[in-house]
Amino acid sequence: MRFLTKERRTLEQLLPGLDAALRGYDLTSLEEQGSPALKTFRAHHGPALLVPTEHAGIGADVLQAVRVQRALGSLSPSLAVATTMHHFSIASLVATSRVSTGFEWMLLEGIARDGLLVASGFAEGRPGQAILSPGMTARPTGDGVAISGAKKPCSLARSMDLLTASVSVPRTDSEGTQLAVALVPAGTPGMSVRPFWKSPVLAAAESDEVALDEVAVPADLVVRTEIGPDDTPDELQTAGFLWFELLMAASYLGMASALAERVLAAGRTAASERAGIAVELEAAMGCVEGVARGMKLGLAGEAAFAAALVCRFAVQDAIARAVRRSVEALGGMAYISSPDVAYLASCTAALAFHPPSRARMSDPLCDYFAGQPLRVG
C-alpha cells in the first residue's frame, strides 16, 4: 500500500528496525501500562533522533521528524505522544544552546550516546509566554540550585532519565537574573512521581505528575541563557512553539491514518468515500509539512505563530472529519469485533486538549487576520 509509505520510509531510514519491532506487538499491548513501546524506541536509538550529528545524534530535521511522528502515531499513539515530548525537550535544549554560556553540548552527547529519555517541564505550547518561562521555583545554593514545583501531566514520568525544567537564576556576571534550563536526573532525592492519568486512553505515554521538593541540581546541569525573565526570547519561543505544535499534529494524524489505512485495505465502501478520507488526511499532512519547510527556511515571529496555529486547528478539524467517516466506513462489525477502532478514534480526540485552546486563540487570530499584531496573552 502506498498510503503512509513516505512516513514509514523515513522512519526506517532514521531508526532502522523500529517499525518492524513495533509491528511485533498488537495495539492493546503497546497502549497499556507497562507497554514495551518506550523500551523498543530506546533500543532503536530513538532518543538521539533530533540531537545534532555534531553531538553524536542522528540529526533529523523538522520535516523528517514530523514524518517519523506520523508513522509512530499509526503504530502506537501513546509512543507518539510520549516521544513528542522527548523531541520537544531536545529541540528546546538545542535552541537554548545557541544562546547559552555553558557546556550543553556535553549533555546532548550524553543523551544521544546513552539513549536517555527526557521529559518536559517546560510551558510547552503556551504562546502567551516564552517557551522557557519559569514553571518551577529555583533557590540558589552553594553549588547549584534547589528546585521545587510540579508538572502534571508529564509524559514519560516513569521512564524518563532526565527532566528538563525552566527556572530563573541569579546572574553570575552582573546584577539581575536570567533564564536557565535545569536538567534533573530521574531518582534525584526530592523528586517523586504520583498517579495522575486515570484514563485508559494513551495510558502508555506515562502522563503522571512529577513533583520536585527542594531538589538539588548541580551547577553543571543548569544551562544558562542570556535572556532575562522580562525579555521576549523570540527565537526560543518561536522554535519551541513550532516544534510542539507540528510534532503533536503529525502524531495525531498518524492515529487517524491508522483508521484510514484500515478503510483503504477493507475496500468496503465506495471509492469516492475512501478517497475522500485519504485526501482529507494527506491535505492536513501537507499543511504540517508546509510549516516544517517554512521553519527550515527561517520562518519566525508573528508569521510563524500564526502559521502554527492555523496548521494545528486545520489538522484538528481534518482529523475529526476523517475519523468520523472512517469509523462509519469500517462498519459496526469492525467496531465491535476489535477494540482497535474505538481506541484509535478515542485517541485522536485528545489533540483538542493540548494547548493552546481554540477558544483562547480565536479572538487573537481574528485580530491578526484583520491586520492587528498577534496577541498571545
PDB file of C-alpha atoms in Angstrom, residues 47-61 90-91 93-95 97-98 104-105 108-109 112:
ATOM      1  CA  PRO A  47      16.214   9.344  21.810  1.00  0.00           C
ATOM      2  CA  ALA A  48      19.016  10.573  19.501  1.00  0.00           C
ATOM      3  CA  LEU A  49      16.691  11.485  16.617  1.00  0.00           C
ATOM      4  CA  LEU A  50      16.862  15.274  16.961  1.00  0.00           C
ATOM      5  CA  VAL A  51      20.286  15.572  18.573  1.00  0.00           C
ATOM      6  CA  PRO A  52      22.604  17.241  16.023  1.00  0.00           C
ATOM      7  CA  THR A  53      25.146  14.981  14.353  1.00  0.00           C
ATOM      8  CA  GLU A  54      28.000  17.053  15.775  1.00  0.00           C
ATOM      9  CA  HIS A  55      26.809  15.912  19.198  1.00  0.00           C
ATOM     10  CA  ALA A  56      26.639  12.206  18.276  1.00  0.00           C
ATOM     11  CA  GLY A  57      22.956  12.318  17.324  1.00  0.00           C
ATOM     12  CA  ILE A  58      21.011  11.372  14.208  1.00  0.00           C
ATOM     13  CA  GLY A  59      20.359  14.995  13.313  1.00  0.00           C
ATOM     14  CA  ALA A  60      16.863  14.689  11.817  1.00  0.00           C
ATOM     15  CA  ASP A  61      15.413  17.948  10.573  1.00  0.00           C
ATOM     16  CA  ILE A  90      15.631  18.102  22.845  1.00  0.00           C
ATOM     17  CA  ALA A  91      14.627  20.773  20.312  1.00  0.00           C
ATOM     18  CA  LEU A  93      17.613  22.325  24.589  1.00  0.00           C
ATOM     19  CA  VAL A  94      19.263  22.688  21.177  1.00  0.00           C
ATOM     20  CA  ALA A  95      17.648  26.120  20.754  1.00  0.00           C
ATOM     21  CA  SER A  97      22.344  26.027  23.459  1.00  0.00           C
ATOM     22  CA  ARG A  98      22.525  28.724  20.796  1.00  0.00           C
ATOM     23  CA  GLU A 104      25.292  21.946  26.963  1.00  0.00           C
ATOM     24  CA  TRP A 105      26.863  20.063  24.067  1.00  0.00           C
ATOM     25  CA  LEU A 108      23.293  16.460  24.216  1.00  0.00           C
ATOM     26  CA  GLU A 109      26.079  13.977  23.554  1.00  0.00           C
ATOM     27  CA  ALA A 112      22.441  10.588  22.247  1.00  0.00           C
TER      28      ALA A 112
END
